[in-house]
Amino acid sequence: MTITLTDAEREAAADEFASSARALKDRSLDDEELLTEAELAGLRLPRRVLEALGGFRRHGNDAGVLLLRNMPVDLTPPATPTDGFLPHWHELPVATFAQLAVASTVGAVIAYADEKHGAIVQDVAPVEGAEKRQENSGTVYLELHTEDGFHPYKPDFITLMCIRPDHGRTARTVVGAAARALPLLSARTAAVLRESRFRLRVSSSFGNGSTDLLTGPLPVLSGSATAPDLLADFHAMEGIDDEARTALEDIKAAFLATLRGGVLETGDLLVVDNRTALHGRSEFAARHDGTDRWLRRCFAVTDLRSSREARPAGSRVCRPLRDIGLFSPEALLPTPRIEDPVCTGS
């Protein structure tokens, strides 16, 4: 589903967001007053946008994604941060408040101390030397995955705001929806995917640089038989037996057969349902000169209270995963990452 703001709608919302940002420019984004202000400022978005976001929060959709186009952004953004970190959020006041407003409409904003130093709104930009990493700093094909699927309080929604597209317009953000992929599976494959026969490697940033931190056995599909929740990562997940590994390959093929996506342009804000959809990105080239592709990312959950013991009082940032103490190190057999030409060309 795509909703495009008119220029008049964009300008009216931009004025509201700019005013709120100016009043709170000295505050951290991890501040309840600021986040409340962003949520209230979001009420200035057009009614049709608010209705769509509310419906997406409650019911989702078959695409697993909602795209808002022509959203308010800053007219003269700074250079794309070559290290992946914008020094101060108020260098992008309008875009920051616009994104917080949308994230606060679909849920409650949340972040993680292990990820981007706990930033509430994170910068997704290529970093020189990290081109081949399966992380937001890379430029190679980013495999389809559930965002932070290993985390006990993973985000329910991901918002991605485009500040600057890549030069060649080849970086396609792709989304695979469970509603479209699962009907292609056999009954036996679906049954295997519902069993706890899969393990997920924890991102190195959440393991203090370790790549041998694993979840316990878990299912790929859970919940309702007709509209299940989904958890998968085709780079970091493996089946624990032959049948499970085959089932994982089958569901990957189903997602590749139903994948959709496109190039995000300045002012595009993508909202992904992280409970029912996987997302990834095709390969692109970076110049590392301050003009590269630049997205900003912010997470939201439908139930903030469930993570209260994992967060310091008054903060939206979950403590480091090792401090939560839910995983223990264990060796994982290396699995090669395949650059899938089907997905790259989607």
PDB file of C-alpha atoms in Angstrom, residues 79-80 164-167 287-293:
ATOM      1  CA  ALA A  79      26.474  15.113   4.176  1.00  0.00           C
ATOM      2  CA  THR A  80      25.771  11.409   4.469  1.00  0.00           C
ATOM      3  CA  ARG A 164      19.248  10.433   0.055  1.00  0.00           C
ATOM      4  CA  PRO A 165      19.011   7.591  -2.531  1.00  0.00           C
ATOM      5  CA  ASP A 166      22.047   5.877  -4.022  1.00  0.00           C
ATOM      6  CA  HIS A 167      23.596   7.433  -7.106  1.00  0.00           C
ATOM      7  CA  ARG A 287      31.512   6.574  -3.156  1.00  0.00           C
ATOM      8  CA  HIS A 288      32.152   7.316   0.538  1.00  0.00           C
ATOM      9  CA  ASP A 289      32.230  11.038  -0.173  1.00  0.00           C
ATOM     10  CA  GLY A 290      29.231  12.300   1.804  1.00  0.00           C
ATOM     11  CA  THR A 291      26.778  11.893  -1.081  1.00  0.00           C
ATOM     12  CA  ASP A 292      25.910   8.190  -0.652  1.00  0.00           C
ATOM     13  CA  ARG A 293      22.596   6.527   0.044  1.00  0.00           C
TER      14      ARG A 293
END
